[in-house]
Amino acid sequence: MAKKKAVRKTTTEAGASPAASQNSTRQQAPAEERYAEELAFLRAVDDGPRPAGWLLSPERVVDFLCGTNGESIRAPSSSNLSAGLPKSMKLEPKFVGPRSLVERCVVTLAGERGLLLVGQPGTAKSMLGELLSAAISGTSALTIQGTAGASEDHFKYGWNYAMLLDKGPRPEALVPSPVFTGMRQGALVRIEEITRCLPEVQDSLISLLSERRLMIPELSGAEGSLFAAPGFNLIATANLRDRGVSEMSAALKRRFNFETVLPIADPEQEVQLVGTRARAVLHESGLTGDVDQRLLEILVTTFRDLRDGQTGEGWAVERPAAVMSTAEAVTVAAAITRQGAFFTAQKDPVSLIPGYLLGVVFKDNVDDRDRLLAYWDGPVRRRGEQDPLWKRMYELRDILEDAELEI
């Protein structure tokens, strides 16, 4: 099947949407901008009960993330639709996972506990948090990246020291953290990789989640306390296979509801998702064109085999130390398609898979090449006896064997 040639376009071409022009200077727009029309439509037609401080009802939040299963949401005649909004809309799923998981997340955020999303790297925990924040609060910008260097100032507040020395402690000298801003505005705040923060920094969240109140001892009177506005809550993420992490205290764990985000169970859904996300990545970088379907199927199958330790036929596979996640598959699919666009003489995207697989598995352990070679000598060779495409894959074994690697 011939691959369509990718063509570079600019957002000044006829037919470019305002959103495209707005985002032409950025590599990736946040979820609240990418899905601005859907969110505006849902807010206009949503007549369900909303928790205080929420922009959408829980039911519409779940529809936004999980889609409407091909059915259209129609605007009631009484809806106050803005100019340009359609009168009906079908919502496609943005998060591939059980609807029940998303419903539990939404219910948690409507209550008085934080939400902690745990799972293997690359299972879309961050994307789930971003989509929830965009739908519920209208912004996903209130985010803290957890690191070993994070301090309590990142979770609470800091000071403009020049103003502090000049005029002393006063509200205008305070530098708010995303948590401080979220409490004041009544918005969701995301904390990525919370277990990478030191335990004493993590525990600074305990009183915030319990009392919904932030004390500012440097200020007196009413200014010495910040009470969380309705709608405030925390969404944190943690990777199960992460290294260099700090165990959460029992007290902090009790203030979060844990939800595990698992890899995609359905192979066809994963193929569809990888294709959709790879096309979106290419579009955001200014390239149009499709991703070869053969490439998607063989790439996702390879990633699933190596991730699960077993093929669909039941053959055992030795797992590499590297994380063979859906997110990595998206990156590889986009990179191979981008290479075909930039180097037009490259007509066989499948021939590029071994080289890019090396880039994935050798992030952790050089011994993973031996595991890849064993996979080639087992499932790839067996499938090649029946399928010409897998035979072509097996013929590329020398790329793996000849690679010289250092970590």
Coordinates of C-alpha atoms in Angstrom, one line a residue:
M1 CA 0.0 0.0 0.0
A2 CA 1.5 3.3 -1.1
K3 CA 2.1 5.8 1.6
K4 CA 0.7 9.2 1.0
K5 CA 3.3 11.9 0.7
A6 CA 3.2 14.3 3.7
V7 CA 3.0 17.9 2.7
R8 CA 4.0 20.9 4.8
K9 CA 1.3 23.6 5.1
T10 CA 1.2 26.9 6.8
T11 CA -1.7 28.2 8.9
T12 CA -2.0 31.1 6.4
E13 CA -3.4 28.9 3.7
A14 CA -7.0 29.2 2.7
G15 CA -9.2 27.2 5.0
A16 CA -7.0 27.4 8.0
S17 CA -9.0 27.6 11.2
P18 CA -8.6 30.4 13.7
A19 CA -7.5 27.8 16.3
A20 CA -4.8 26.7 13.9
S21 CA -3.6 30.2 13.4
Q22 CA -3.6 30.8 17.1
N23 CA -1.5 27.7 17.7
S24 CA 1.0 28.2 14.9
T25 CA 3.6 29.6 17.2
R26 CA 3.4 26.7 19.7
Q27 CA 4.2 23.1 19.4
Q28 CA 1.2 21.9 21.4
A29 CA -1.8 23.7 22.7
P30 CA -3.4 22.7 26.1
A31 CA -6.5 20.6 26.2
E32 CA -8.8 23.6 26.9
E33 CA -7.7 25.1 23.6
R34 CA -7.6 22.0 21.5
Y35 CA -11.2 21.1 22.5
A36 CA -12.5 24.7 23.0
E37 CA -15.5 24.2 20.8
E38 CA -16.6 21.0 22.4
L39 CA -16.2 22.5 25.9
A40 CA -18.1 25.6 24.9
F41 CA -20.9 23.5 23.4
L42 CA -21.2 21.3 26.5
R43 CA -21.3 24.2 28.9
A44 CA -24.1 25.7 26.8
V45 CA -26.3 22.6 26.7
D46 CA -25.4 21.1 30.1
D47 CA -28.5 21.2 32.4
G48 CA -27.3 18.5 34.9
P49 CA -26.4 19.3 38.5
R50 CA -22.9 20.7 38.9
P51 CA -20.7 20.5 42.0
A52 CA -19.9 24.0 43.3
G53 CA -17.1 25.6 41.2
W54 CA -17.4 23.2 38.3
L55 CA -18.0 24.3 34.7
L56 CA -19.7 21.0 33.7
S57 CA -21.8 18.4 35.4
P58 CA -20.1 15.1 36.2
E59 CA -22.1 13.4 33.4
R60 CA -20.9 15.8 30.8
V61 CA -17.3 15.6 32.0
V62 CA -17.4 11.8 31.5
D63 CA -19.0 12.4 28.0
F64 CA -16.2 14.8 27.1
L65 CA -13.5 12.3 28.0
C66 CA -15.1 9.0 26.9
G67 CA -17.2 10.2 24.0
T68 CA -20.9 9.6 23.3
N69 CA -20.6 6.3 21.5
G70 CA -21.6 7.7 18.1
E71 CA -24.7 9.5 19.4
S72 CA -25.2 13.2 19.1
I73 CA -25.9 15.6 21.9
R74 CA -28.6 18.0 20.8
A75 CA -28.9 21.5 22.2
P76 CA -32.3 22.2 23.8
S77 CA -34.3 25.0 22.2
S78 CA -33.7 27.0 25.4
S79 CA -29.9 26.7 25.1
N80 CA -28.0 30.0 24.7
L81 CA -25.5 28.9 22.0
S82 CA -22.8 31.3 21.0
A83 CA -22.4 32.2 17.4
G84 CA -20.7 29.5 15.4
L85 CA -21.5 26.6 17.8
P86 CA -23.4 23.7 16.2
K87 CA -26.8 22.6 17.4
S88 CA -25.7 19.1 17.9
M89 CA -22.4 17.3 18.4
K90 CA -20.9 13.8 18.5
L91 CA -18.0 13.5 21.0
E92 CA -15.1 11.2 20.2
P93 CA -13.3 9.5 23.0
K94 CA -10.1 11.3 24.1
F95 CA -9.1 8.8 26.8
V96 CA -9.1 5.1 25.9
G97 CA -10.0 3.3 29.1
P98 CA -12.9 2.0 31.1
R99 CA -15.7 4.6 31.5
S100 CA -16.2 3.3 35.0
L101 CA -12.6 4.5 35.8
V102 CA -13.3 8.0 34.6
E103 CA -16.6 8.1 36.5
R104 CA -14.8 7.1 39.8
C105 CA -12.2 9.9 39.1
V106 CA -14.9 12.4 38.6
V107 CA -16.8 11.4 41.8
T108 CA -13.5 11.6 43.7
L109 CA -12.9 15.1 42.5
A110 CA -16.4 16.2 43.5
G111 CA -15.7 15.1 47.1
E112 CA -13.1 16.0 49.7
R113 CA -10.3 13.6 48.8
G114 CA -7.6 14.2 46.2
L115 CA -7.2 11.9 43.2
L116 CA -4.0 9.9 42.7
L117 CA -3.5 8.2 39.3
V118 CA -1.0 5.4 39.5
G119 CA 0.2 3.0 36.8
Q120 CA 3.0 2.1 34.4
P121 CA 4.7 4.9 32.6
G122 CA 3.0 5.8 29.3
T123 CA -0.5 4.9 30.3
A124 CA -1.9 8.4 29.8
K125 CA -2.1 9.3 33.4
S126 CA -1.0 12.9 32.7
M127 CA -3.4 13.2 29.8
L128 CA -6.3 12.0 31.9
G129 CA -5.5 14.6 34.5
E130 CA -5.2 17.3 31.9
L131 CA -8.5 16.5 30.3
L132 CA -10.3 16.4 33.7
S133 CA -8.8 19.8 34.7
A134 CA -9.8 21.3 31.3
A135 CA -13.4 20.0 31.5
I136 CA -14.0 20.8 35.2
S137 CA -12.0 24.0 35.8
G138 CA -11.5 25.3 32.3
T139 CA -7.7 25.3 32.7
S140 CA -5.0 22.6 32.9
A141 CA -2.3 25.2 33.5
L142 CA -2.1 24.9 37.3
T143 CA 0.5 22.2 37.3
I144 CA 3.5 21.3 39.4
Q145 CA 6.2 18.9 38.2
G146 CA 7.4 16.8 41.1
T147 CA 11.2 16.5 41.4
A148 CA 13.7 15.8 44.2
G149 CA 14.4 19.5 44.1
A150 CA 10.8 20.6 44.7
S151 CA 10.3 22.5 48.0
E152 CA 7.3 23.6 50.1
D153 CA 7.3 26.9 48.2
H154 CA 6.3 25.0 45.1
F155 CA 3.3 23.6 46.9
K156 CA 2.4 26.7 49.0
Y157 CA 3.9 30.1 48.3
G158 CA 7.1 32.0 48.1
W159 CA 8.1 35.7 48.5
N160 CA 9.3 38.5 46.3
Y161 CA 12.4 39.1 48.5
A162 CA 13.1 42.6 47.1
M163 CA 9.7 43.7 48.1
L164 CA 9.8 41.8 51.3
L165 CA 13.0 43.5 52.4
D166 CA 11.7 46.9 51.3
K167 CA 8.2 46.9 52.8
G168 CA 8.0 43.8 54.9
P169 CA 5.5 40.9 54.6
R170 CA 2.4 41.9 52.8
P171 CA 0.0 40.2 50.4
E172 CA 1.4 41.8 47.3
A173 CA 4.9 40.5 48.1
L174 CA 3.6 36.9 48.1
V175 CA 4.4 34.7 45.1
P176 CA 1.6 32.2 44.8
S177 CA 2.1 28.6 43.9
P178 CA -0.3 26.7 41.5
V179 CA -1.8 25.2 44.6
F180 CA -2.3 28.7 46.2
T181 CA -3.9 29.9 42.9
G182 CA -6.1 26.8 42.7
M183 CA -7.4 27.3 46.2
R184 CA -8.1 31.0 45.6
Q185 CA -9.9 30.4 42.3
G186 CA -11.6 27.1 43.1
A187 CA -9.8 25.1 40.4
L188 CA -8.1 21.7 40.0
V189 CA -4.4 21.5 40.5
R190 CA -2.2 18.8 39.0
I191 CA 1.0 17.4 40.6
E192 CA 3.0 15.2 38.2
E193 CA 5.2 12.5 39.7
I194 CA 4.3 13.3 43.3
T195 CA 6.5 10.5 44.6
R196 CA 9.6 12.1 43.2
C197 CA 9.2 14.9 45.8
L198 CA 10.9 14.4 49.2
P199 CA 8.6 13.1 52.0
E200 CA 8.6 16.3 54.0
V201 CA 7.6 18.2 50.9
Q202 CA 4.8 15.7 50.1
D203 CA 3.5 16.0 53.6
S204 CA 3.0 19.7 53.3
L205 CA -0.2 18.8 51.4
I206 CA -1.7 16.9 54.3
S207 CA -3.3 19.9 56.0
L208 CA -4.3 21.5 52.7
L209 CA -6.3 18.3 51.8
S210 CA -7.7 17.9 55.4
E211 CA -8.7 21.5 56.3
R212 CA -8.8 23.0 52.8
R213 CA -7.0 25.9 54.4
L214 CA -3.5 27.3 53.9
M215 CA -1.9 29.2 56.7
I216 CA 0.4 32.2 56.0
P217 CA 2.0 32.9 59.4
E218 CA 3.9 35.9 58.1
L219 CA 0.6 37.8 57.6
S220 CA -1.8 38.7 60.3
G221 CA -5.6 38.8 60.6
A222 CA -7.8 37.5 57.8
E223 CA -4.8 37.7 55.4
G224 CA -3.1 35.0 57.4
S225 CA -5.4 32.3 56.1
L226 CA -6.4 31.2 52.6
F227 CA -9.6 29.1 52.5
A228 CA -10.1 26.9 49.4
A229 CA -12.9 28.1 47.1
P230 CA -15.4 25.6 45.9
G231 CA -14.1 23.5 43.1
F232 CA -10.5 23.2 44.4
N233 CA -8.9 19.7 44.5
L234 CA -5.7 17.9 43.6
I235 CA -4.9 15.4 40.9
A236 CA -1.6 13.7 41.4
T237 CA 0.2 11.0 39.3
A238 CA 2.8 8.4 40.3
N239 CA 4.6 5.7 38.2
L240 CA 4.7 2.2 39.5
R241 CA 8.1 1.5 37.9
D242 CA 9.7 4.8 38.7
R243 CA 13.1 5.0 40.3
G244 CA 14.4 7.3 42.9
V245 CA 11.0 7.8 44.4
S246 CA 9.9 8.6 48.0
E247 CA 7.3 6.5 49.6
M248 CA 4.2 8.5 50.5
S249 CA 3.3 8.6 54.2
A250 CA 0.3 6.8 55.4
A251 CA -1.3 10.1 56.5
L252 CA -1.0 11.5 52.9
K253 CA -2.2 8.3 51.3
R254 CA -5.4 8.5 53.4
R255 CA -6.2 11.8 51.8
F256 CA -6.1 10.5 48.3
N257 CA -8.3 8.0 46.4
F258 CA -6.0 5.8 44.3
E259 CA -7.0 4.9 40.8
T260 CA -4.8 2.6 38.6
V261 CA -4.6 3.4 34.9
L262 CA -3.8 0.2 33.1
P263 CA -2.4 -0.3 29.5
I264 CA -5.0 -0.5 26.8
A265 CA -6.5 -4.1 26.8
D266 CA -7.9 -4.2 23.2
P267 CA -5.3 -4.4 20.5
E268 CA -7.6 -2.8 17.9
Q269 CA -8.2 0.1 20.2
E270 CA -4.5 0.6 20.8
V271 CA -3.8 0.6 17.0
Q272 CA -6.5 3.2 16.5
L273 CA -5.2 5.3 19.4
V274 CA -1.6 5.2 18.2
G275 CA -2.6 6.2 14.7
T276 CA -4.8 9.0 16.0
R277 CA -2.2 10.4 18.3
A278 CA 0.6 10.0 15.8
R279 CA -1.4 12.0 13.2
A280 CA -2.1 14.6 15.8
V281 CA 1.6 14.9 16.7
L282 CA 2.5 15.3 13.0
H283 CA -0.2 17.8 12.4
E284 CA 1.1 19.9 15.4
S285 CA 4.5 20.0 13.8
G286 CA 3.1 21.2 10.4
L287 CA 3.0 17.8 8.6
T288 CA -0.1 16.3 7.1
G289 CA -0.6 12.9 5.7
D290 CA -1.6 9.5 7.0
V291 CA 0.3 6.9 9.0
D292 CA 0.8 3.6 7.2
Q293 CA -1.7 1.1 8.6
R294 CA 0.7 -1.8 8.2
L295 CA 3.2 0.1 10.3
L296 CA 0.7 0.7 13.0
E297 CA -0.4 -2.9 13.2
I298 CA 3.1 -4.4 13.3
L299 CA 4.4 -1.8 15.6
V300 CA 1.6 -2.1 18.2
T301 CA 1.8 -5.9 18.0
T302 CA 5.5 -5.7 18.8
F303 CA 5.1 -3.3 21.6
R304 CA 2.3 -5.4 23.2
D305 CA 4.3 -8.6 22.9
L306 CA 7.3 -7.1 24.6
R307 CA 5.2 -5.3 27.2
D308 CA 3.0 -8.3 28.1
G309 CA 5.7 -11.0 28.0
Q310 CA 3.5 -13.1 25.8
T311 CA 2.2 -13.0 22.2
G312 CA -1.4 -13.3 21.2
E313 CA -0.6 -16.8 20.0
G314 CA 0.5 -17.7 23.5
W315 CA 4.3 -17.7 22.8
A316 CA 6.4 -16.6 25.8
V317 CA 8.5 -13.4 25.3
E318 CA 11.2 -12.1 27.6
R319 CA 10.3 -8.6 28.6
P320 CA 12.9 -5.8 28.2
A321 CA 13.7 -3.6 31.1
A322 CA 12.5 -0.6 29.1
V323 CA 8.8 0.5 29.3
M324 CA 7.1 -0.5 26.0
S325 CA 4.2 1.9 26.5
T326 CA 1.5 3.1 24.2
A327 CA 3.0 6.6 24.4
E328 CA 6.4 5.2 23.2
A329 CA 4.6 3.5 20.3
V330 CA 3.0 6.9 19.3
T331 CA 6.5 8.5 19.4
V332 CA 7.9 5.8 17.1
A333 CA 5.0 5.8 14.7
A334 CA 5.2 9.6 14.3
A335 CA 9.0 9.5 13.9
I336 CA 9.0 6.9 11.2
T337 CA 6.2 8.7 9.3
R338 CA 8.2 12.0 9.7
Q339 CA 11.3 10.4 8.3
G340 CA 9.4 9.2 5.3
A341 CA 8.1 12.8 4.8
F342 CA 11.6 14.3 5.0
F343 CA 13.4 11.6 3.1
T344 CA 11.1 10.8 0.2
A345 CA 13.3 8.0 -1.1
Q346 CA 12.3 6.0 2.0
K347 CA 9.4 3.9 0.7
D348 CA 9.3 1.1 3.3
P349 CA 8.3 2.4 6.8
V350 CA 8.5 -1.2 8.2
S351 CA 12.2 -1.3 7.5
L352 CA 12.7 1.5 10.0
I353 CA 11.1 -0.3 13.0
P354 CA 14.2 -2.1 14.2
G355 CA 16.3 1.1 14.4
Y356 CA 13.7 3.0 16.3
L357 CA 13.0 0.0 18.6
L358 CA 16.7 0.1 19.6
G359 CA 16.2 3.7 20.6
V360 CA 13.4 2.6 22.9
V361 CA 14.8 -0.4 24.6
F362 CA 18.4 0.8 25.2
K363 CA 17.3 3.6 27.5
D364 CA 17.8 1.3 30.5
N365 CA 19.8 -1.8 29.8
V366 CA 22.1 -2.8 26.9
D367 CA 21.2 -6.4 27.5
D368 CA 17.8 -5.6 26.1
R369 CA 19.3 -6.1 22.6
D370 CA 19.6 -9.8 23.4
R371 CA 15.9 -9.8 24.4
L372 CA 15.0 -8.1 21.1
L373 CA 17.1 -10.7 19.2
A374 CA 15.4 -13.5 21.0
Y375 CA 12.0 -12.0 20.1
W376 CA 13.1 -11.8 16.4
D377 CA 14.3 -15.4 16.5
G378 CA 11.0 -16.6 18.1
P379 CA 7.7 -14.8 17.3
V380 CA 9.0 -12.7 14.4
R381 CA 10.5 -15.7 12.6
R382 CA 7.5 -17.9 13.2
R383 CA 5.1 -15.3 11.9
G384 CA 7.3 -14.8 8.9
E385 CA 6.7 -18.3 7.9
Q386 CA 3.1 -17.4 7.2
D387 CA 3.0 -13.6 6.7
P388 CA 5.2 -11.8 4.1
L389 CA 5.3 -8.6 6.2
W390 CA 6.7 -10.4 9.3
K391 CA 9.1 -12.2 7.0
R392 CA 10.3 -8.8 5.9
M393 CA 10.7 -7.9 9.6
Y394 CA 12.8 -11.0 10.2
E395 CA 15.1 -10.1 7.4
L396 CA 15.9 -6.9 9.2
R397 CA 17.5 -8.8 12.1
D398 CA 21.0 -7.7 11.1
I399 CA 20.1 -4.1 12.1
L400 CA 19.7 -5.3 15.7
E401 CA 22.8 -7.5 15.7
D402 CA 25.1 -5.0 14.1
A403 CA 24.2 -2.1 16.5
E404 CA 27.0 -0.9 18.7
L405 CA 25.7 0.6 22.0
E406 CA 26.9 2.4 25.0
I407 CA 25.0 3.6 28.0

